[in-house]
PDB file of C-alpha atoms in Angstrom:
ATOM      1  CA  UNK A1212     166.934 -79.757 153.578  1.00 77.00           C
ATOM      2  CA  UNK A1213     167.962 -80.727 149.704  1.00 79.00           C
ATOM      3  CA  UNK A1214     167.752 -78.182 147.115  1.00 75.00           C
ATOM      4  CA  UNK A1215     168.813 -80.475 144.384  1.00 72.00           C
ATOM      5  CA  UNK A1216     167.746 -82.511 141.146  1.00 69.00           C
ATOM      6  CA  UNK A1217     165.864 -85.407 142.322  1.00 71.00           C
ATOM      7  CA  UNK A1218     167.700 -87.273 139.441  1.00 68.00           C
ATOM      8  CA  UNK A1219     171.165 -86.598 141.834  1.00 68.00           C
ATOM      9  CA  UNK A1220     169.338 -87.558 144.544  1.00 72.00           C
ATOM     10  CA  UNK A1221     168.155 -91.132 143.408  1.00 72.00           C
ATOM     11  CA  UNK A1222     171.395 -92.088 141.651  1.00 69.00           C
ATOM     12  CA  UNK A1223     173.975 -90.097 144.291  1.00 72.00           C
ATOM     13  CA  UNK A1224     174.660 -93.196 146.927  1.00 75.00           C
ATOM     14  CA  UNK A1225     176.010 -90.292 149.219  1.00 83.00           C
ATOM     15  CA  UNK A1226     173.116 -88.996 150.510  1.00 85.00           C
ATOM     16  CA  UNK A1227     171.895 -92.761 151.619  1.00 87.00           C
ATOM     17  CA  UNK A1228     174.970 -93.388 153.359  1.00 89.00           C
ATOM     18  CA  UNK A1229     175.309 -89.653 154.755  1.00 92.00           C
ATOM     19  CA  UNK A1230     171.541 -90.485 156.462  1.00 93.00           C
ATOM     20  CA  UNK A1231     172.459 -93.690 157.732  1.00 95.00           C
ATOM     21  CA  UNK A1232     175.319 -91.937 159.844  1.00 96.00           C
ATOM     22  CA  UNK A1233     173.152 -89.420 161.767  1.00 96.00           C
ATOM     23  CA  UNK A1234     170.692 -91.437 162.104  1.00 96.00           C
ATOM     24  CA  UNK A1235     173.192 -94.017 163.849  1.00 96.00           C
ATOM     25  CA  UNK A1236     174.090 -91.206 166.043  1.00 96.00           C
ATOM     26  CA  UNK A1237     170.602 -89.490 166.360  1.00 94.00           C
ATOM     27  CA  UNK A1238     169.544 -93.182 167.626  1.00 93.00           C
ATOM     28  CA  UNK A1239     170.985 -93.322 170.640  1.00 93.00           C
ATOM     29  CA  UNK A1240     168.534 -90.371 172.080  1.00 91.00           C
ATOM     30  CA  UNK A1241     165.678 -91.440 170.167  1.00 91.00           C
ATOM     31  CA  UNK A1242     165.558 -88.133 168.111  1.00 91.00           C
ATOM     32  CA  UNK A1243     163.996 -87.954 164.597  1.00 91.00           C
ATOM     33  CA  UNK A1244     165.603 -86.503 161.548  1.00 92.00           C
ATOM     34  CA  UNK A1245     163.073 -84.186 159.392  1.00 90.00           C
ATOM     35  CA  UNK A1246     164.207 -84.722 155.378  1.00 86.00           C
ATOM     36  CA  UNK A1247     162.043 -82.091 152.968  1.00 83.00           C
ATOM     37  CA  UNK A1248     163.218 -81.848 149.358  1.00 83.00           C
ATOM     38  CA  UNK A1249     163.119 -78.137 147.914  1.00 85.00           C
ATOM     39  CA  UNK A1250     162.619 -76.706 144.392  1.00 82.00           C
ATOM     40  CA  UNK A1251     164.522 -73.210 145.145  1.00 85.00           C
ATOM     41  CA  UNK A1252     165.319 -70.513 147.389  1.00 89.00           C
ATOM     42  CA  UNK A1253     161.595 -69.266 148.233  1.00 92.00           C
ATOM     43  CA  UNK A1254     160.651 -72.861 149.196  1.00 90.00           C
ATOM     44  CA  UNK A1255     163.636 -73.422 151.170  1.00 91.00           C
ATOM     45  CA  UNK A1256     163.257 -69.767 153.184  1.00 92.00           C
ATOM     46  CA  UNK A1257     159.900 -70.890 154.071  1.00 91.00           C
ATOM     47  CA  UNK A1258     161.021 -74.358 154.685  1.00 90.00           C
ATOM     48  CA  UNK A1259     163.712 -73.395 157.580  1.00 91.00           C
ATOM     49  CA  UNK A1260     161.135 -70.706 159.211  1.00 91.00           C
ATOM     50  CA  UNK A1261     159.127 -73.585 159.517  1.00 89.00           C
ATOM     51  CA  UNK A1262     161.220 -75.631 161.276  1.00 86.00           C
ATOM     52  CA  UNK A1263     162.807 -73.017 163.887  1.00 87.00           C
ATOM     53  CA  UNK A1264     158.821 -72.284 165.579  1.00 85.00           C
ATOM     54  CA  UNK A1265     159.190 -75.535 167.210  1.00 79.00           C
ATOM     55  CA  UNK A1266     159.584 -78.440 164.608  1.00 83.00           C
ATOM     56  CA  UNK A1267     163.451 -78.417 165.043  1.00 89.00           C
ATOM     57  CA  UNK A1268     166.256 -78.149 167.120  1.00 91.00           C
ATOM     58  CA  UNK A1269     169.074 -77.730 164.624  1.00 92.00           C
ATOM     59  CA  UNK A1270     170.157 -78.259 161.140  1.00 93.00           C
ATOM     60  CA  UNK A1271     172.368 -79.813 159.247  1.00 94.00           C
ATOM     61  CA  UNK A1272     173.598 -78.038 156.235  1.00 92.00           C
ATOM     62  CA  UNK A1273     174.746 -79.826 152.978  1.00 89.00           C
ATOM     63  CA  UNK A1274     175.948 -78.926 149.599  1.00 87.00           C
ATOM     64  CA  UNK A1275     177.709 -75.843 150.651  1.00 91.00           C
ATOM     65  CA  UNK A1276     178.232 -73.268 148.481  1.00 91.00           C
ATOM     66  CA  UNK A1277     180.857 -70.732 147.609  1.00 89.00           C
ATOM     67  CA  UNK A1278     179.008 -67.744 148.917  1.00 88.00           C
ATOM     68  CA  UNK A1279     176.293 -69.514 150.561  1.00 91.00           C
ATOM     69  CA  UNK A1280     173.204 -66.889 151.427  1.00 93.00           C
ATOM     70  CA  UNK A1281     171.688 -70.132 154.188  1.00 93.00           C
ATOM     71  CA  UNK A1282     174.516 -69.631 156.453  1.00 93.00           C
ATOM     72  CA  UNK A1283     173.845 -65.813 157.638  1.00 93.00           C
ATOM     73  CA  UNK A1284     169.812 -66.912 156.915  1.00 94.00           C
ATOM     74  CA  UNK A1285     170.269 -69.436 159.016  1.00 92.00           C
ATOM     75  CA  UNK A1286     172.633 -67.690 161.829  1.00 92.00           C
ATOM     76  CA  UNK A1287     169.527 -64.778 162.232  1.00 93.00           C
ATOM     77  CA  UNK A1288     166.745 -67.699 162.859  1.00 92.00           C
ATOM     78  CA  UNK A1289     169.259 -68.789 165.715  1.00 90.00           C
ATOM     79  CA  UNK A1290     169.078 -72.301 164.338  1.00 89.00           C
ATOM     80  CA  UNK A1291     172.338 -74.434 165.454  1.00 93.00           C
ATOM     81  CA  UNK A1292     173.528 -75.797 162.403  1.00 94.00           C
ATOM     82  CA  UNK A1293     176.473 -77.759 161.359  1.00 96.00           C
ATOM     83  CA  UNK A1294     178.574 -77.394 158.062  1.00 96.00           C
ATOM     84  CA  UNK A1295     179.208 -80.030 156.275  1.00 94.00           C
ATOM     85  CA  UNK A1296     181.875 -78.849 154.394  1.00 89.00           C
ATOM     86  CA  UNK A1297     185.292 -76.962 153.886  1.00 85.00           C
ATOM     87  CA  UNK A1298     183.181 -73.604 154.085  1.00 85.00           C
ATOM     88  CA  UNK A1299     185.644 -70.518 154.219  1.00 84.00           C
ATOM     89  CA  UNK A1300     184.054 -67.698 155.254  1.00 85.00           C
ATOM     90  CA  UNK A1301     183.198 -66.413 158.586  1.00 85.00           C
ATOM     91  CA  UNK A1302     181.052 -68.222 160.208  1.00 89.00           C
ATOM     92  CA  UNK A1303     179.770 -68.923 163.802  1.00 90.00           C
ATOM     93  CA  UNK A1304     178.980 -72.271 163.062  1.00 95.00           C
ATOM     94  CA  UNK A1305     180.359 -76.455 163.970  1.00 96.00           C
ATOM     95  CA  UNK A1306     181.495 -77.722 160.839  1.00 96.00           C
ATOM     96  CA  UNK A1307     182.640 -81.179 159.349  1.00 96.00           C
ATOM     97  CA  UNK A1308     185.463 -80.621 156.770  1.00 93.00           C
ATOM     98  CA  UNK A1309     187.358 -83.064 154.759  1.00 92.00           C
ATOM     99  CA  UNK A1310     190.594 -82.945 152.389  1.00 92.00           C
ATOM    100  CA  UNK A1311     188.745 -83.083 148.579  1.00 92.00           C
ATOM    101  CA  UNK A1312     192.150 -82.125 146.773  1.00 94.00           C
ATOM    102  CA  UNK A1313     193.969 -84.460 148.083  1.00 95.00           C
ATOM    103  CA  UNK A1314     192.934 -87.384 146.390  1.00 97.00           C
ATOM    104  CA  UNK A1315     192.947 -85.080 143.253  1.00 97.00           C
ATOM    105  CA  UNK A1316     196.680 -84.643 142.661  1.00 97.00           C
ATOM    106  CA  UNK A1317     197.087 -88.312 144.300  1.00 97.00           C
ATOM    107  CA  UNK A1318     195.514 -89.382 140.517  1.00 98.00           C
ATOM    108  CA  UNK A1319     197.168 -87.075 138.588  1.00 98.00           C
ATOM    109  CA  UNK A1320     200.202 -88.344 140.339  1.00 97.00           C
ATOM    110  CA  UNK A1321     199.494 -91.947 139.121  1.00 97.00           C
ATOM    111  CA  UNK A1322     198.632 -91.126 135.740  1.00 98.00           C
ATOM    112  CA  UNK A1323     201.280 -88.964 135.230  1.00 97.00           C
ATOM    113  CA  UNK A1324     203.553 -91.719 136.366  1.00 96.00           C
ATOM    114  CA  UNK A1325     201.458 -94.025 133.737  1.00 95.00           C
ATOM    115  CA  UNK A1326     202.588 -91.438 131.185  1.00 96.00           C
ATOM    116  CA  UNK A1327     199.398 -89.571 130.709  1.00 97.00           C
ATOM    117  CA  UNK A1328     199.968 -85.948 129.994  1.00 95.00           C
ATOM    118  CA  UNK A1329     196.491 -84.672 128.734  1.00 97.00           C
ATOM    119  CA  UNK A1330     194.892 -85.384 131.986  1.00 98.00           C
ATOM    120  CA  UNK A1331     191.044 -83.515 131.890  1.00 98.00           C
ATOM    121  CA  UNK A1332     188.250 -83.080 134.654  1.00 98.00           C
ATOM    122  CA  UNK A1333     184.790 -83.524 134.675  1.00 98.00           C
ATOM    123  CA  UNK A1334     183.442 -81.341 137.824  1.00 98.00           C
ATOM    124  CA  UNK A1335     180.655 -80.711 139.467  1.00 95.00           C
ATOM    125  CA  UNK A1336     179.082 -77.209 140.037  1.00 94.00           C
ATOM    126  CA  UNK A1337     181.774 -74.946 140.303  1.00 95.00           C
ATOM    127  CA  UNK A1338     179.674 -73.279 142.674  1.00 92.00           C
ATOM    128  CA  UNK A1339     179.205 -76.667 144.989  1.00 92.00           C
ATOM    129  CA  UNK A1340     182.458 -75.887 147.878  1.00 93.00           C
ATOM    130  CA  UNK A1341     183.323 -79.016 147.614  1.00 92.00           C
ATOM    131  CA  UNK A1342     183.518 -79.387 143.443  1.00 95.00           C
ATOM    132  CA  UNK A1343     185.583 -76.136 143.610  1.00 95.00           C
ATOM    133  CA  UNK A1344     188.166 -77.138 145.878  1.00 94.00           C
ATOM    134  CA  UNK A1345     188.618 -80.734 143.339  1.00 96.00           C
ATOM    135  CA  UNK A1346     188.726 -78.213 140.635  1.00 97.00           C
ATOM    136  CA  UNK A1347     191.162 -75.884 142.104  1.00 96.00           C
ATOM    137  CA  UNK A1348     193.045 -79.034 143.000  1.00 97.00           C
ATOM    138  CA  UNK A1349     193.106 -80.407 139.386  1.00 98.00           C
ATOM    139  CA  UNK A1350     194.317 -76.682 138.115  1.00 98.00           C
ATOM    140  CA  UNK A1351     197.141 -76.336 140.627  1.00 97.00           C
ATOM    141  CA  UNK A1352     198.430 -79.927 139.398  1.00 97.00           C
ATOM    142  CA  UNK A1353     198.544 -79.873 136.154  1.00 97.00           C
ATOM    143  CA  UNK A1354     198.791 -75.508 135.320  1.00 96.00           C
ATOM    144  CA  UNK A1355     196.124 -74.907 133.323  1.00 97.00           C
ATOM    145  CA  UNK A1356     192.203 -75.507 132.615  1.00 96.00           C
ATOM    146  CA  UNK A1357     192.574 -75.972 129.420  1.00 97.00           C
ATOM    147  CA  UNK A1358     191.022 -79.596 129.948  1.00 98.00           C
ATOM    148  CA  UNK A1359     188.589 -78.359 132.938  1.00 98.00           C
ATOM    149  CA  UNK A1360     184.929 -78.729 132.321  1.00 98.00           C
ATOM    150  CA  UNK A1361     181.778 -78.102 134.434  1.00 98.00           C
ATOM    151  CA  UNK A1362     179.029 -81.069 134.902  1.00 96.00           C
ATOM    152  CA  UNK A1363     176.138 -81.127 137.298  1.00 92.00           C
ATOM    153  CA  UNK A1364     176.752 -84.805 138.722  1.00 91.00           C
ATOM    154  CA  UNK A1365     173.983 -86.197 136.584  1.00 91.00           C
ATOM    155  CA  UNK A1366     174.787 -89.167 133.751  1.00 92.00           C
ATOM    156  CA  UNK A1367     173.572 -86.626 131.523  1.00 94.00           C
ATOM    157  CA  UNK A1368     176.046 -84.337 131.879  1.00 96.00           C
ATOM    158  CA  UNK A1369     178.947 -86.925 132.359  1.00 97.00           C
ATOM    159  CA  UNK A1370     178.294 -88.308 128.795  1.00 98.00           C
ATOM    160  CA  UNK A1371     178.078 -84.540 127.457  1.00 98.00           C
ATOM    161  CA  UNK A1372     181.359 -83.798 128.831  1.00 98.00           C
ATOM    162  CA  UNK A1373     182.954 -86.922 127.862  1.00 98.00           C
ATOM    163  CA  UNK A1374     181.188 -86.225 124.326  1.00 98.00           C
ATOM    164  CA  UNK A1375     182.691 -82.529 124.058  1.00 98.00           C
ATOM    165  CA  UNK A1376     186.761 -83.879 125.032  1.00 98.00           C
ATOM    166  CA  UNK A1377     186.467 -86.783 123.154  1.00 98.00           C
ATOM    167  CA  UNK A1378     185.955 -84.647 120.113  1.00 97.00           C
ATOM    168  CA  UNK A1379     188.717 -81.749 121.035  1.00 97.00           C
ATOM    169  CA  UNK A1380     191.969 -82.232 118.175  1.00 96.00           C
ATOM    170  CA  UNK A1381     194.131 -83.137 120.614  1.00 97.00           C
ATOM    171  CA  UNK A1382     191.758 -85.636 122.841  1.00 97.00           C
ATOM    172  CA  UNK A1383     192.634 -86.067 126.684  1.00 98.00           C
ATOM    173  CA  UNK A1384     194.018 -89.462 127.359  1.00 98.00           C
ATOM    174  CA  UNK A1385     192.963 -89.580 130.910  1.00 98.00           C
ATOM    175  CA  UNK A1386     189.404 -87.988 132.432  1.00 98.00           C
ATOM    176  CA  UNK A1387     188.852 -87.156 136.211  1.00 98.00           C
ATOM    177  CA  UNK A1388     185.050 -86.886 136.906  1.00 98.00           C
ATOM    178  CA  UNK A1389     183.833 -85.367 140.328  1.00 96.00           C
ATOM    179  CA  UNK A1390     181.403 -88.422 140.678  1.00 94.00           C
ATOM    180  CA  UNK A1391     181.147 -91.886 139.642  1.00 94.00           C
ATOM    181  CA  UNK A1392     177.586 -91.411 137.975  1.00 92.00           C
ATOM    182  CA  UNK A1393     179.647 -89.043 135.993  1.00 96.00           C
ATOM    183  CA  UNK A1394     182.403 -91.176 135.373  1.00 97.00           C
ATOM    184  CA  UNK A1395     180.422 -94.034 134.404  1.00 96.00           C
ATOM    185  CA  UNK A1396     178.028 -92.883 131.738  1.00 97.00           C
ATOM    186  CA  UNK A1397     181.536 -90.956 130.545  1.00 98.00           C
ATOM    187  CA  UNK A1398     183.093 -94.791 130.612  1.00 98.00           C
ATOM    188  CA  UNK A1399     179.878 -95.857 128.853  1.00 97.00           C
ATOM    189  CA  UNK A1400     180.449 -93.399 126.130  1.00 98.00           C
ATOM    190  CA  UNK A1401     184.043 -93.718 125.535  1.00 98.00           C
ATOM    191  CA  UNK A1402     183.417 -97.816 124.790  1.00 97.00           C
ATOM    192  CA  UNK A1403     180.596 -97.059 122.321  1.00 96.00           C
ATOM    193  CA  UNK A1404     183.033 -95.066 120.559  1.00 96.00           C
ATOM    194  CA  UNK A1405     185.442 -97.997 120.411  1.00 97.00           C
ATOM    195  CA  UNK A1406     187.753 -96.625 122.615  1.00 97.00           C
ATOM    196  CA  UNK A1407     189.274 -99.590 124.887  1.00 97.00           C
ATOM    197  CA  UNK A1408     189.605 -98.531 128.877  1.00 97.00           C
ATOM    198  CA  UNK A1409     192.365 -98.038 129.920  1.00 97.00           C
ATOM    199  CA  UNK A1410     194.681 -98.245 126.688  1.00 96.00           C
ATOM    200  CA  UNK A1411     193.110 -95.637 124.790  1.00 97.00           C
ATOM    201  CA  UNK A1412     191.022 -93.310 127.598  1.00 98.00           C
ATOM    202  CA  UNK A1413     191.971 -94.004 131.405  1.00 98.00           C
ATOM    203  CA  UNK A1414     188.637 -93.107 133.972  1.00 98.00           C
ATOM    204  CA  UNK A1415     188.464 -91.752 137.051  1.00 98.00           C
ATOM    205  CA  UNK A1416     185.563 -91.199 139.365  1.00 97.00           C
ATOM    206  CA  UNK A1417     184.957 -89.840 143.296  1.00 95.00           C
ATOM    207  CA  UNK A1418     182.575 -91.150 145.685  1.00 90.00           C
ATOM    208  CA  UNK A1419     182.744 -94.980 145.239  1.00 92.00           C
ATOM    209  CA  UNK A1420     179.853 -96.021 144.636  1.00 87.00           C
ATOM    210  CA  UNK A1421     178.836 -99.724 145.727  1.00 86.00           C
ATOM    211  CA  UNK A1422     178.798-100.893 142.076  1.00 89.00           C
ATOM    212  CA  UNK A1423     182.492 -99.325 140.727  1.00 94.00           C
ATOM    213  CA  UNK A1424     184.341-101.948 141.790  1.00 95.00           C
ATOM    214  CA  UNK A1425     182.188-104.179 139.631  1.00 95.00           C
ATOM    215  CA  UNK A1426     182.498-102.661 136.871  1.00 95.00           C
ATOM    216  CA  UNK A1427     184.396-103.930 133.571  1.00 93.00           C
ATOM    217  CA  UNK A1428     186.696-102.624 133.946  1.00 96.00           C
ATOM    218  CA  UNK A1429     186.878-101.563 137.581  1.00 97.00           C
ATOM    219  CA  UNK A1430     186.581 -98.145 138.018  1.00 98.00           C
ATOM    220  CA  UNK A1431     189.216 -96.424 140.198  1.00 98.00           C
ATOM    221  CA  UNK A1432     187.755 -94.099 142.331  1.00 97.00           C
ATOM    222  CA  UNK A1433     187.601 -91.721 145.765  1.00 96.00           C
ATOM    223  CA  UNK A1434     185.617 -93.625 148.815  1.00 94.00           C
ATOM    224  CA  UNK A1435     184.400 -90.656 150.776  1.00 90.00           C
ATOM    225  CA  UNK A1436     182.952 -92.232 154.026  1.00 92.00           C
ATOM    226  CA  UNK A1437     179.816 -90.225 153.922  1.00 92.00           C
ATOM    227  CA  UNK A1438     178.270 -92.185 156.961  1.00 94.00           C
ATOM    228  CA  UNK A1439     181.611 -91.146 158.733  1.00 95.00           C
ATOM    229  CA  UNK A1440     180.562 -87.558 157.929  1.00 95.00           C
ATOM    230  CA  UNK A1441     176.942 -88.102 158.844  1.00 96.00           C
ATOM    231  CA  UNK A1442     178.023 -89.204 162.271  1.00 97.00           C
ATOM    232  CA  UNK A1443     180.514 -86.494 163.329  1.00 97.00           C
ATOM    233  CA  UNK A1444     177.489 -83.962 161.851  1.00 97.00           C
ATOM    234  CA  UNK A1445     175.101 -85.140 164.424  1.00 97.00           C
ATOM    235  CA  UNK A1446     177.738 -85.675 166.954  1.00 96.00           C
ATOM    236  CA  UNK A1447     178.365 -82.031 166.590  1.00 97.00           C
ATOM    237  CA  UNK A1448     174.359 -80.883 166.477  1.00 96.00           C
ATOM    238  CA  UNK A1449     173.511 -82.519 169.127  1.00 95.00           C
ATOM    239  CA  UNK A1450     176.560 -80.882 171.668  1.00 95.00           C
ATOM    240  CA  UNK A1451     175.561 -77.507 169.474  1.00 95.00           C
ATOM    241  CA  UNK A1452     171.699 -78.011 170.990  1.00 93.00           C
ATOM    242  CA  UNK A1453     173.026 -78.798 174.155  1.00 93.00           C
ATOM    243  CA  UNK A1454     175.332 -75.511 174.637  1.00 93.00           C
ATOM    244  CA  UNK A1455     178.686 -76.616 173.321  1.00 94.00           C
ATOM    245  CA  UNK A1456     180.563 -73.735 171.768  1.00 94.00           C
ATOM    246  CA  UNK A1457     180.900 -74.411 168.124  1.00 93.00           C
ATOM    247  CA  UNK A1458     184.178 -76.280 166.842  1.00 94.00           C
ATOM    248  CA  UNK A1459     185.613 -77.812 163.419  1.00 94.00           C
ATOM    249  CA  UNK A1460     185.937 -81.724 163.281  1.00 94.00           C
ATOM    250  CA  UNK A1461     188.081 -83.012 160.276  1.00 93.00           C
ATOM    251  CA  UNK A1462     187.523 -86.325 159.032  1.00 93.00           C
ATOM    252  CA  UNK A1463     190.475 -88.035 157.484  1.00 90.00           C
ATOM    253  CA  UNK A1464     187.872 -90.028 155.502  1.00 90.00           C
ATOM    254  CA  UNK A1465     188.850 -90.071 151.750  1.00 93.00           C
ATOM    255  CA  UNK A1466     190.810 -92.818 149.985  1.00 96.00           C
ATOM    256  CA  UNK A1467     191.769 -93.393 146.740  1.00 97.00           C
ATOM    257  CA  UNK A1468     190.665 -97.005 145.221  1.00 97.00           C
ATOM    258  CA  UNK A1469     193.367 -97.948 141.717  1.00 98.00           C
ATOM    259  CA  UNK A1470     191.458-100.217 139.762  1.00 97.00           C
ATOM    260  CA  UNK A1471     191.497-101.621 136.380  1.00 97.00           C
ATOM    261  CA  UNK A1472     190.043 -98.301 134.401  1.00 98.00           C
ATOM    262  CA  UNK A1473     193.242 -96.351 135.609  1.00 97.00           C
ATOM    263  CA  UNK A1474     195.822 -99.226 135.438  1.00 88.00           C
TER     264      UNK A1474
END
């Protein structure tokens, strides 16, 4: 179930690769994934009381939130369900967690070793687990959030952001985005205002997506391993279904790439 803007969807390559990991898993016992796309909270009630009178065995739960209402929702239907997700609060459910602030302060180390000291970030939805915890990350690293601004993963919002620090008296030097489609409309941007990447603005982006590297310049970024996710998710369901007690999995899954629009 995906409660998001089908403009993230099409341009997000995680949700592809995500998919193609379960599905590898789900495979091997010939059992079909369901995919519905949501518009809100009503739709997506209705959606999951749907599934539980038969259509489902489980669900797999994406885009955590902070506070996320779906988890106790979901935890009365008596649907197993997996997290995917560093979720925090009680819970009686599997979940797939991986290390998103890591790979934060490893950039921040490397710029700061470049000599960058107005280091800003582009995040997601502060309310997405996952942007918060690359947020909280970028805070605890360099003290402040002076620099700290809120996009929604679209391009859109990526060149807004970019468009707002670029603009700012003392302008960042080096911009952390919590995607690459965010990264690269902000890289986009930056050149049409004759700014030369690296020298003058050094990029950042998370998620690698398949075309980063071939960008010019290369853009240095986070490979997440989504289809690694996607498989330890179903992994997880499908013991969940079968009576396993629930249990956390980490997956050690995120590198950092240093390319050319950091160097």
């Amino acid at each position: 179930m995906l409660a998001r803007n089908p403009e993230v969807i099409a341009n997000d390559s995680f949700f592809p690769a995500f998919i193609a990991g379960v599905e590898s898993v789900l495979a091997e016992t010939e059992t079909a994934l369901l995919l519905q796309v949501v518009s809100g909270r009503e739709a997506e009630e209705r959606a999951y009381r749907t599934l539980t009178h038969g259509r489902a065995d489980g669900a797999l739960l994406l885009d955590l939130r902070t506070d996320d209402w779906r988890i106790p929702f979901l935890d009365d239907l008596g649907l197993p369900t997996v997290l995917v997700g560093a979720y925090d609060q009680p819970n009686g459910f599997s979940c797939v967690r991986t290390d998103d602030a890591a790979p934060i302060r490893e950039i921040i180390t490397h710029l700061r070793a470049a000599g960058h000291e107005r280091i800003a970030h582009v995040s997601g939805p502060l309310d997405y687990v996952h942007s918060k915890a690359r947020a909280q990350a970028y805070v605890e690293a360099i003290g402040n959030d002076e620099l700290l601004r809120e996009g929604d993963f679209t391009a859109a919002s990526g060149r807004t952001r970019t468009a707002e620090l670029l603009t700012l008296p003392e302008r960042p030097t080096a911009i952390l985005y919590s995607n690459d489609t965010m990264a690269i409309a902000g890289l986009s941007y930056a050149r049409a205002q004759g700014l030369s990447i690296p020298h003058d603005l050094a990029i950042s982006g998370f998620d690698d997506d398949h075309l980063s590297a071939h960008l010019s310049p290369a853009l240095t970024s986070v490979s997440s391993d989504p289809a690694a996710r996607g498989r330890a998710a179903a992994r997880l369901l499908r013991a969940d279904i079968l009576g396993a007690q629930p249990r956390t999995e980490i997956v050690d899954c995120n590198v950092v790439h240093f390319r050319e629009s950091t160097a």
